Amino acid sequence: MTKPLVKILLLCAAILIFAFSFVNAAYVPAIIIVAACSVALFYYRFEHREHTTALLILITVMTSLSVFGRFIFAFIPGFKPVTALVIITGMYLGKEAGFLTGSLTAMLSNFYFGQGLWTPLQMLVWGFIGFFAGLLWIQLQKSRIILILYGIISGVIFSVILDFLSVLWIDNSFNLKQYLIIASSSIPFIIIYAASNTVFLLLLKDPFARKLTRIKTKLNLQVN
Amino acid sequence: MNNAFSKFHPLSSFIYFVCVIGFAVFTQHPIIRGIGLISGICFFILLNERNVNKELAFILMFFFIIAITNPLFFHDGKTVLFFLHGNAITLESIIAGISMSVMMISAVFWLWCFGIIFTCEKVMYLFSKISPKISLIISMIMRFIPLLKDRHKQTQGCQKAMGLYTSDKLTDRVKSAVRIFSILVTYALEHSLETETAMRARGFSSKKRTSGLTYSFKKRDSLLLAICLTLSLALLFGAVSEKLQFYYYPSLSINASYSTSVMYLLLFFILAFMPVFIEIKEAAMWKYSLSKI
């Protein structure tokens, strides 16, 4: 099949399922299927473009590091370098690498931390965090304040979206009261996420910039 | 791996799992959820691979909480059992909560079974044809993580021996962990350089990749696939025509007549218990052929 045809088919399927599920008020399957389809579209695009071996290897290394980062800092719950690493990958290796690192980290680390139906949504959100970091790479590399703001915002958004899904799941309807209860119970986690993103971005940005720039010249890799 | 179901072709068993988990999770009907739970537990016991006593206690507690809290949030429903601080606690919302938690536990059990049957190699086999690049990346990560684990242990031991690793205060622990992480990063990136050179030297991306494992698609695989798809299509038809709809509020009611819903429940029963039947049949055949000798 030709490239655009597959894309259009996937998109149509996603929209149809989405519309159909909304008519039948099955919001959770709709969200999960649409998230899975959009991740699949990204992967499809990646699959059909020319890439150097170097970029594949660097994506592998960054993803393994961020999956492993979830283990090293397991002694403080919620305090993980994952988002920071995804942002750094997006900044220095381009938006595609950022998306792949984010989504693959979500999928693979869930093999250890518990796979569930929320995995596609988690993959999409983490992927987009890396993707937008790749889009905004000039601003993020230049200014520390924007970088920290980006880290905090992505931590908050990640938590808010997943809370939203769990509220929808519990009774298939959006109940504001229940959402607020769940959200307030996750406020400490949001604070830890935001704080850990900030700390890790500040700690890891400069060493990673040095190391990745060096490896990029060594591998003769051009990104962005 | 000594079970019959894992000997099926990855494609048909993957589609089977997707169908069962999809119906068990996305339908509202409490009896379908119950069937999903019981079949999942039976299958899991038959597989007899993982010891999950610890996780089970935690999960039961968590889901018990969901079942309890649902009637505290939702006061719809006809049959009021009693009032708690002026809020009605209804039979319907209690049943909805229990059914909700049954669904979640069944999803957990089915995903455990999926994890036992679907080893990493099978996932690779299935997806290396559809997306060679991403499955290559995944397999390389799966190798890289244990490597990093070993390296992390070595580095930590080294730092401890040199007296650089402190664990008195939390900030010190974080600092030491970050330093070791930075060392690991340098190692990983250097390692990537070598891998890249090796891959290029061996002609990566010059030709199509081949898979080391081969599964042949046998008659029984197509049989499993056909039965699974037929049952799923029938059930999907039921779901689309809202025959499988179950209403908890205002009172427990179904959309279809008694006989139609029994038929659909039977269909799901056959679908969900298929691996259990297969396991029992294989075990019986084994016993039978033993006694003949």
Coordinates of C-alpha atoms in Angstrom, one line a residue:
Chain A
M1 CA 0.0 0.0 0.0
T2 CA 1.2 3.5 -0.7
K3 CA 2.2 5.7 2.2
P4 CA -0.5 8.4 2.2
L5 CA -3.3 5.8 1.8
V6 CA -2.3 4.0 5.0
K7 CA -2.2 7.2 6.8
I8 CA -5.6 8.3 5.6
L9 CA -7.1 4.8 6.4
L10 CA -5.7 4.9 9.9
L11 CA -7.0 8.4 10.5
C12 CA -10.4 7.6 9.1
A13 CA -10.6 4.5 11.3
A14 CA -9.6 6.6 14.3
I15 CA -12.2 9.3 13.6
L16 CA -15.0 6.7 12.9
I17 CA -14.3 4.8 16.1
F18 CA -14.2 8.0 18.0
A19 CA -17.5 9.3 16.6
F20 CA -19.2 6.0 17.1
S21 CA -18.0 5.6 20.6
F22 CA -19.2 9.1 21.5
V23 CA -22.7 8.3 20.2
N24 CA -22.7 5.3 22.4
A25 CA -21.1 7.2 25.3
A26 CA -18.1 4.8 25.5
Y27 CA -15.6 7.5 26.2
V28 CA -12.8 5.4 27.6
P29 CA -12.4 3.0 24.7
A30 CA -12.7 6.0 22.3
I31 CA -9.8 7.8 24.1
I32 CA -7.6 4.8 24.3
I33 CA -8.2 3.7 20.7
V34 CA -7.5 7.2 19.4
A35 CA -4.4 7.5 21.4
A36 CA -3.2 4.1 20.1
C37 CA -3.9 5.1 16.5
S38 CA -2.0 8.4 16.8
V39 CA 1.0 6.7 18.3
A40 CA 0.8 4.2 15.5
L41 CA 0.7 7.0 12.9
F42 CA 3.8 8.5 14.4
Y43 CA 5.6 5.1 14.3
Y44 CA 4.5 4.6 10.8
R45 CA 6.0 7.9 9.7
F46 CA 9.2 7.0 11.5
E47 CA 9.3 3.6 9.9
H48 CA 9.1 5.0 6.4
R49 CA 11.7 7.7 6.6
E50 CA 15.4 7.4 6.0
H51 CA 17.4 7.3 9.2
T52 CA 21.1 6.9 9.9
T53 CA 22.0 4.0 12.2
A54 CA 23.4 6.6 14.6
L55 CA 20.0 8.1 15.4
L56 CA 18.5 4.7 16.0
I57 CA 21.3 3.9 18.4
L58 CA 21.0 7.2 20.3
I59 CA 17.2 6.7 20.6
T60 CA 17.9 3.2 22.1
V61 CA 20.4 4.6 24.5
M62 CA 18.3 7.5 25.7
T63 CA 15.2 5.3 26.1
S64 CA 17.2 2.6 28.1
L65 CA 18.6 5.4 30.3
S66 CA 15.2 6.8 31.0
V67 CA 13.7 3.4 31.7
F68 CA 16.6 2.6 34.0
G69 CA 16.3 6.0 35.6
R70 CA 12.9 4.9 37.0
F71 CA 14.8 2.2 38.9
I72 CA 17.8 4.2 40.2
F73 CA 15.6 6.8 41.9
A74 CA 13.0 4.3 43.1
F75 CA 13.8 5.2 46.7
I76 CA 11.7 8.4 46.4
P77 CA 8.2 7.7 45.0
G78 CA 7.4 9.9 42.0
F79 CA 10.9 11.4 41.9
K80 CA 12.0 10.3 38.5
P81 CA 14.3 11.7 35.7
V82 CA 12.1 10.3 32.9
T83 CA 10.4 13.5 31.8
A84 CA 13.6 15.4 32.1
L85 CA 15.4 12.9 29.9
V86 CA 12.6 12.9 27.3
I87 CA 12.8 16.7 27.2
I88 CA 16.6 16.6 26.8
T89 CA 16.3 14.0 24.0
G90 CA 13.8 16.2 22.2
M91 CA 16.0 19.3 22.6
Y92 CA 19.2 17.7 21.3
L93 CA 18.2 14.9 19.0
G94 CA 15.1 16.4 17.3
K95 CA 11.4 16.0 17.7
E96 CA 11.1 12.6 16.2
A97 CA 13.7 11.1 18.6
G98 CA 11.9 12.9 21.4
F99 CA 8.5 11.4 20.6
L100 CA 10.0 7.9 20.2
T101 CA 12.0 8.1 23.5
G102 CA 8.9 9.3 25.4
S103 CA 6.5 6.8 24.0
L104 CA 8.8 3.8 24.1
T105 CA 9.8 4.7 27.7
A106 CA 6.2 4.6 28.7
M107 CA 5.6 1.3 27.1
L108 CA 8.7 -0.5 28.2
S109 CA 8.8 0.7 31.7
N110 CA 5.2 -0.3 32.1
F111 CA 6.4 -3.9 31.6
Y112 CA 8.1 -3.5 35.0
F113 CA 5.7 -1.1 36.7
G114 CA 2.4 -2.6 35.5
Q115 CA 0.9 -2.6 32.0
G116 CA -2.6 -1.4 31.7
L117 CA -5.2 0.1 29.4
W118 CA -3.8 3.6 30.2
T119 CA -0.5 2.7 28.4
P120 CA -1.5 4.1 25.0
L121 CA -2.5 7.4 26.5
Q122 CA 0.6 7.6 28.6
M123 CA 2.7 6.8 25.5
L124 CA 1.0 9.6 23.6
V125 CA 1.4 12.2 26.4
W126 CA 5.1 11.4 27.1
G127 CA 5.7 11.3 23.3
F128 CA 4.2 14.7 22.9
I129 CA 6.3 16.1 25.7
G130 CA 9.4 15.0 23.8
F131 CA 8.0 16.2 20.5
F132 CA 7.2 19.7 21.6
A133 CA 10.6 19.9 23.3
G134 CA 12.0 19.1 19.8
L135 CA 10.0 21.8 18.3
L136 CA 11.0 24.5 20.8
W137 CA 14.6 23.4 21.0
I138 CA 16.1 26.9 20.3
Q139 CA 14.2 28.6 23.1
L140 CA 14.7 25.6 25.5
Q141 CA 18.5 25.5 24.9
K142 CA 18.8 29.3 25.3
S143 CA 16.9 30.1 28.4
R144 CA 16.8 28.2 31.6
I145 CA 13.6 29.8 32.8
I146 CA 11.6 28.6 29.7
L147 CA 13.2 25.1 30.3
I148 CA 12.1 25.0 33.9
L149 CA 8.6 26.3 33.0
Y150 CA 8.4 23.6 30.3
G151 CA 9.3 20.9 32.8
I152 CA 6.8 22.1 35.4
I153 CA 4.0 22.4 32.8
S154 CA 4.6 19.0 31.3
G155 CA 4.6 17.4 34.8
V156 CA 1.3 19.0 35.6
I157 CA -0.3 18.1 32.2
F158 CA 0.8 14.5 32.5
S159 CA -0.9 14.1 35.8
V160 CA -4.1 16.0 34.9
I161 CA -4.7 14.0 31.7
L162 CA -4.2 10.6 33.5
D163 CA -6.5 11.7 36.4
F164 CA -9.1 12.7 33.8
L165 CA -8.9 9.2 32.3
S166 CA -9.3 7.5 35.6
V167 CA -12.4 9.6 36.5
L168 CA -14.0 8.7 33.2
W169 CA -13.2 5.1 33.8
I170 CA -14.8 4.8 37.2
D171 CA -18.3 5.7 36.0
N172 CA -18.1 6.5 32.3
S173 CA -19.2 10.1 33.0
F174 CA -17.3 13.2 34.0
N175 CA -18.2 13.9 37.6
L176 CA -16.5 17.2 38.7
K177 CA -16.8 16.3 42.4
Q178 CA -15.1 13.0 41.9
Y179 CA -12.5 14.6 39.6
L180 CA -11.6 17.1 42.3
I181 CA -11.3 14.4 44.9
I182 CA -9.0 12.3 42.7
A183 CA -7.1 15.4 41.6
S184 CA -6.6 16.7 45.2
S185 CA -5.3 13.2 46.2
S186 CA -2.7 13.5 43.4
I187 CA -1.6 17.0 44.2
P188 CA 1.4 15.8 46.2
F189 CA 2.4 13.7 43.2
I190 CA 2.0 16.7 40.9
I191 CA 4.3 18.7 43.1
I192 CA 6.8 15.9 43.2
Y193 CA 6.6 15.5 39.4
A194 CA 7.1 19.2 38.8
A195 CA 9.9 19.5 41.4
S196 CA 11.7 16.4 40.1
N197 CA 11.5 17.7 36.5
T198 CA 13.0 21.0 37.6
V199 CA 15.8 19.4 39.6
F200 CA 16.7 16.9 37.0
L201 CA 16.5 19.4 34.1
L202 CA 18.9 21.7 36.0
L203 CA 21.2 18.9 37.1
L204 CA 21.3 17.0 33.8
K205 CA 21.0 19.6 31.1
D206 CA 24.6 20.8 30.9
P207 CA 26.3 17.4 31.2
F208 CA 23.9 15.9 28.7
A209 CA 24.4 18.9 26.3
R210 CA 28.2 18.3 26.5
K211 CA 28.0 14.6 26.0
L212 CA 25.4 14.6 23.3
T213 CA 27.1 17.3 21.3
R214 CA 30.3 15.4 21.5
I215 CA 28.7 12.1 20.4
K216 CA 26.8 13.9 17.6
T217 CA 30.1 15.2 16.1
K218 CA 31.7 11.8 16.6
L219 CA 28.9 10.0 14.8
N220 CA 28.5 12.8 12.3
L221 CA 24.8 13.2 13.0
Q222 CA 22.8 16.2 11.9
V223 CA 19.5 16.8 13.6
N224 CA 17.0 19.7 13.7
Chain B
M1 CA 6.9 -22.9 29.3
N2 CA 4.9 -26.1 29.5
N3 CA 1.4 -25.0 28.4
A4 CA -0.6 -25.8 25.3
F5 CA -1.8 -22.3 24.6
S6 CA 1.7 -20.8 24.2
K7 CA 2.4 -23.2 21.3
F8 CA -0.1 -21.5 19.1
H9 CA 1.1 -19.1 16.4
P10 CA 1.7 -15.6 17.9
L11 CA -0.7 -14.0 15.5
S12 CA -3.8 -16.0 16.4
S13 CA -3.1 -15.9 20.1
F14 CA -2.5 -12.2 20.0
I15 CA -5.8 -11.6 18.2
Y16 CA -7.5 -13.9 20.7
F17 CA -6.1 -11.9 23.7
V18 CA -7.1 -8.6 22.1
C19 CA -10.7 -9.8 21.6
V20 CA -11.2 -11.3 25.1
I21 CA -9.6 -8.4 27.0
G22 CA -11.5 -5.9 24.8
F23 CA -14.9 -7.5 25.6
A24 CA -14.2 -8.2 29.2
V25 CA -13.1 -4.6 29.8
F26 CA -15.4 -2.5 27.6
T27 CA -18.8 -4.1 28.1
Q28 CA -21.0 -2.9 30.9
H29 CA -22.7 -6.2 31.5
P30 CA -21.9 -7.5 35.0
I31 CA -22.3 -11.2 34.0
I32 CA -19.8 -10.8 31.1
R33 CA -17.4 -9.1 33.5
G34 CA -17.9 -12.0 36.0
I35 CA -17.3 -14.6 33.2
G36 CA -14.2 -12.7 32.2
L37 CA -12.9 -12.7 35.8
I38 CA -13.5 -16.4 36.4
S39 CA -12.0 -17.5 33.1
G40 CA -9.0 -15.3 33.7
I41 CA -8.4 -16.8 37.1
C42 CA -8.9 -20.4 35.8
F43 CA -6.5 -19.7 32.9
F44 CA -4.0 -18.1 35.2
I45 CA -4.1 -21.0 37.6
L46 CA -3.7 -23.5 34.8
L47 CA -0.6 -21.7 33.5
N48 CA 0.9 -21.9 36.9
E49 CA 3.9 -19.7 36.2
R50 CA 4.0 -16.8 38.6
N51 CA 3.6 -16.6 42.3
V52 CA 1.5 -13.5 42.9
N53 CA 0.4 -13.8 46.5
K54 CA 1.9 -10.4 47.5
E55 CA 0.5 -8.5 44.5
L56 CA -2.9 -10.2 44.9
A57 CA -3.4 -8.9 48.5
F58 CA -2.6 -5.3 47.4
I59 CA -4.9 -5.6 44.3
L60 CA -7.8 -7.0 46.3
M61 CA -7.5 -4.2 48.8
F62 CA -7.4 -1.5 46.1
F63 CA -10.4 -2.9 44.3
F64 CA -12.3 -3.4 47.5
I65 CA -11.9 0.3 48.1
I66 CA -13.4 1.1 44.6
A67 CA -16.3 -1.1 45.3
I68 CA -16.9 0.6 48.6
T69 CA -16.5 4.2 47.5
N70 CA -18.8 4.0 44.5
P71 CA -22.0 4.0 46.5
L72 CA -20.6 7.0 48.5
F73 CA -20.3 9.1 45.3
F74 CA -23.3 8.0 43.3
H75 CA -26.8 8.2 44.9
D76 CA -28.8 7.3 41.8
G77 CA -30.9 4.1 41.9
K78 CA -34.3 3.1 43.0
T79 CA -33.6 0.7 45.9
V80 CA -32.5 2.7 48.9
L81 CA -30.9 0.5 51.5
F82 CA -30.1 3.1 54.2
F83 CA -29.0 6.7 54.6
L84 CA -25.5 7.8 55.5
H85 CA -25.3 11.4 56.7
G86 CA -28.4 12.2 54.7
N87 CA -27.1 10.6 51.5
A88 CA -29.0 7.6 50.1
I89 CA -26.9 4.4 49.8
T90 CA -28.6 2.4 47.0
L91 CA -28.4 -1.3 46.0
E92 CA -27.8 -0.3 42.4
S93 CA -24.7 1.8 43.1
I94 CA -23.3 -1.0 45.3
I95 CA -23.7 -3.5 42.5
A96 CA -22.2 -1.1 40.0
G97 CA -19.2 -0.6 42.2
I98 CA -18.7 -4.4 42.6
S99 CA -19.1 -4.9 38.9
M100 CA -16.6 -2.2 38.2
S101 CA -14.0 -3.8 40.5
V102 CA -14.7 -7.2 39.0
M103 CA -13.9 -5.8 35.6
M104 CA -10.6 -4.3 36.8
I105 CA -9.5 -7.5 38.5
S106 CA -10.3 -9.5 35.4
A107 CA -8.3 -7.1 33.3
V108 CA -5.3 -7.6 35.7
F109 CA -5.6 -11.4 35.5
W110 CA -5.9 -11.4 31.7
L111 CA -2.9 -9.1 31.3
W112 CA -0.9 -11.4 33.6
C113 CA -1.8 -14.4 31.3
F114 CA -0.9 -12.3 28.3
G115 CA 2.5 -11.5 29.8
I116 CA 3.1 -15.3 30.5
I117 CA 2.1 -16.4 27.0
F118 CA 3.6 -13.4 25.1
T119 CA 7.3 -13.6 25.7
C120 CA 9.5 -10.9 24.3
E121 CA 10.5 -13.1 21.4
K122 CA 6.9 -13.5 20.3
V123 CA 6.3 -9.8 20.4
M124 CA 9.4 -9.3 18.3
Y125 CA 8.4 -12.0 15.9
L126 CA 5.0 -10.4 15.4
F127 CA 6.1 -6.9 15.1
S128 CA 9.4 -7.2 13.2
K129 CA 7.4 -7.7 10.0
I130 CA 5.1 -4.7 10.5
S131 CA 7.7 -2.3 11.8
P132 CA 11.3 -3.5 11.6
K133 CA 12.9 -0.3 12.9
I134 CA 10.9 0.0 16.1
S135 CA 11.1 -3.6 17.0
L136 CA 14.8 -3.5 16.5
I137 CA 15.0 -0.5 18.9
I138 CA 12.8 -2.3 21.4
S139 CA 14.9 -5.5 21.3
M140 CA 18.1 -3.5 21.7
I141 CA 16.6 -1.6 24.7
M142 CA 15.6 -5.0 26.2
R143 CA 19.3 -6.1 26.0
F144 CA 20.6 -2.7 27.1
I145 CA 18.7 -2.4 30.4
P146 CA 20.2 -5.5 32.1
L147 CA 23.6 -4.3 30.8
L148 CA 23.0 -1.0 32.5
K149 CA 21.9 -2.7 35.7
D150 CA 25.2 -4.6 35.9
R151 CA 27.2 -1.5 35.2
H152 CA 25.2 0.5 37.7
K153 CA 26.0 -2.1 40.4
Q154 CA 29.7 -2.0 39.6
T155 CA 29.8 1.8 39.5
Q156 CA 28.0 2.0 42.8
G157 CA 30.3 -0.5 44.5
C158 CA 33.3 1.4 43.2
Q159 CA 32.1 4.7 44.4
K160 CA 31.3 3.2 47.8
A161 CA 34.7 1.7 48.1
M162 CA 36.3 5.1 47.3
G163 CA 34.1 6.7 49.9
L164 CA 32.3 8.9 47.5
Y165 CA 28.9 7.5 48.0
T166 CA 27.1 8.9 51.0
S167 CA 23.7 7.8 52.3
D168 CA 23.3 9.9 55.4
K169 CA 20.9 12.6 54.1
L170 CA 18.4 12.4 51.3
T171 CA 20.0 15.3 49.4
D172 CA 23.4 13.4 49.6
R173 CA 21.7 10.2 48.3
V174 CA 20.2 12.1 45.4
K175 CA 23.5 13.7 44.7
S176 CA 25.3 10.4 44.7
A177 CA 22.6 8.8 42.6
V178 CA 22.8 11.6 40.0
R179 CA 26.6 11.3 39.9
I180 CA 26.4 7.6 39.2
F181 CA 23.7 8.2 36.7
S182 CA 26.0 10.6 34.9
I183 CA 28.8 8.0 34.8
L184 CA 26.3 5.5 33.4
V185 CA 25.3 8.0 30.7
T186 CA 28.9 8.4 29.6
Y187 CA 29.4 4.7 29.5
A188 CA 26.1 4.2 27.6
L189 CA 26.9 6.8 24.9
E190 CA 30.5 5.4 24.4
H191 CA 28.9 1.9 24.1
S192 CA 26.5 3.2 21.5
L193 CA 29.5 4.4 19.4
E194 CA 30.9 0.9 19.4
T195 CA 27.5 -0.6 18.5
E196 CA 27.0 1.8 15.7
T197 CA 30.4 1.0 14.2
A198 CA 29.8 -2.8 14.6
M199 CA 26.3 -2.5 13.0
R200 CA 27.6 -0.6 10.0
A201 CA 30.5 -3.0 9.6
R202 CA 28.1 -5.9 9.4
G203 CA 26.0 -4.2 6.8
F204 CA 23.0 -3.1 8.8
S205 CA 20.2 -1.6 6.6
S206 CA 21.8 -2.9 3.4
K207 CA 19.2 -5.6 3.1
K208 CA 15.9 -6.7 4.6
R209 CA 16.2 -8.1 8.1
T210 CA 15.3 -11.8 8.9
S211 CA 13.9 -13.2 12.1
G212 CA 15.7 -15.9 14.0
L213 CA 12.5 -17.5 15.2
T214 CA 10.1 -19.2 12.9
Y215 CA 6.6 -20.2 13.6
S216 CA 4.5 -22.0 11.0
F217 CA 0.8 -21.2 10.7
K218 CA -0.8 -24.6 11.2
K219 CA -4.3 -25.9 10.9
R220 CA -5.1 -25.4 14.6
D221 CA -3.9 -21.8 14.5
S222 CA -6.4 -21.0 11.7
L223 CA -9.1 -22.9 13.6
L224 CA -8.4 -20.8 16.7
L225 CA -8.4 -17.6 14.7
A226 CA -11.6 -18.5 12.9
I227 CA -13.5 -19.4 16.1
C228 CA -12.2 -16.3 17.9
L229 CA -13.1 -14.0 15.0
T230 CA -16.6 -15.5 14.5
L231 CA -17.5 -15.2 18.2
S232 CA -16.1 -11.7 18.4
L233 CA -18.0 -10.5 15.4
A234 CA -21.2 -12.0 16.8
L235 CA -20.5 -10.3 20.1
L236 CA -19.6 -7.0 18.4
F237 CA -22.9 -7.1 16.5
G238 CA -24.6 -7.5 19.9
A239 CA -22.6 -4.6 21.3
V240 CA -23.4 -2.4 18.3
S241 CA -27.1 -3.2 18.3
E242 CA -27.1 -2.4 22.1
K243 CA -28.2 -5.9 23.0
L244 CA -25.3 -6.2 25.4
Q245 CA -26.2 -2.9 27.1
F246 CA -26.8 -3.1 30.8
Y247 CA -28.2 -0.2 32.8
Y248 CA -27.4 0.1 36.5
Y249 CA -29.5 3.3 37.1
P250 CA -32.3 3.9 37.9
S251 CA -32.8 0.2 38.3
L252 CA -30.9 -2.8 37.0
S253 CA -32.2 -3.6 33.6
I254 CA -31.1 -5.1 30.3
N255 CA -32.0 -4.0 26.7
A256 CA -32.6 -7.4 25.2
S257 CA -35.0 -10.2 25.9
Y258 CA -34.0 -13.0 28.3
S259 CA -33.1 -15.6 25.6
T260 CA -31.1 -13.2 23.4
S261 CA -28.9 -12.1 26.4
V262 CA -28.4 -15.7 27.4
M263 CA -27.2 -16.5 23.9
Y264 CA -24.7 -13.6 23.9
L265 CA -23.5 -14.6 27.4
L266 CA -23.0 -18.2 26.1
L267 CA -21.0 -16.9 23.2
F268 CA -18.7 -14.9 25.5
F269 CA -18.5 -17.9 27.8
I270 CA -17.2 -20.0 24.9
L271 CA -14.8 -17.3 23.9
A272 CA -13.4 -16.6 27.3
F273 CA -13.0 -20.3 28.4
M274 CA -11.4 -21.4 25.1
P275 CA -7.8 -21.5 26.5
V276 CA -9.0 -23.3 29.6
F277 CA -10.6 -26.0 27.4
I278 CA -7.5 -26.3 25.3
E279 CA -5.3 -26.7 28.4
I280 CA -7.6 -29.3 29.9
K281 CA -7.9 -31.2 26.6
E282 CA -4.1 -31.3 26.1
A283 CA -3.5 -32.4 29.7
A284 CA -6.2 -35.1 29.3
M285 CA -4.6 -36.3 26.0
W286 CA -1.2 -36.4 27.7
K287 CA -2.6 -38.5 30.6
Y288 CA -4.5 -40.8 28.2
S289 CA -1.4 -41.5 26.1
L290 CA 0.6 -42.1 29.2
S291 CA -1.7 -44.7 30.5
K292 CA -1.6 -46.6 27.2
I293 CA 2.1 -47.2 27.4

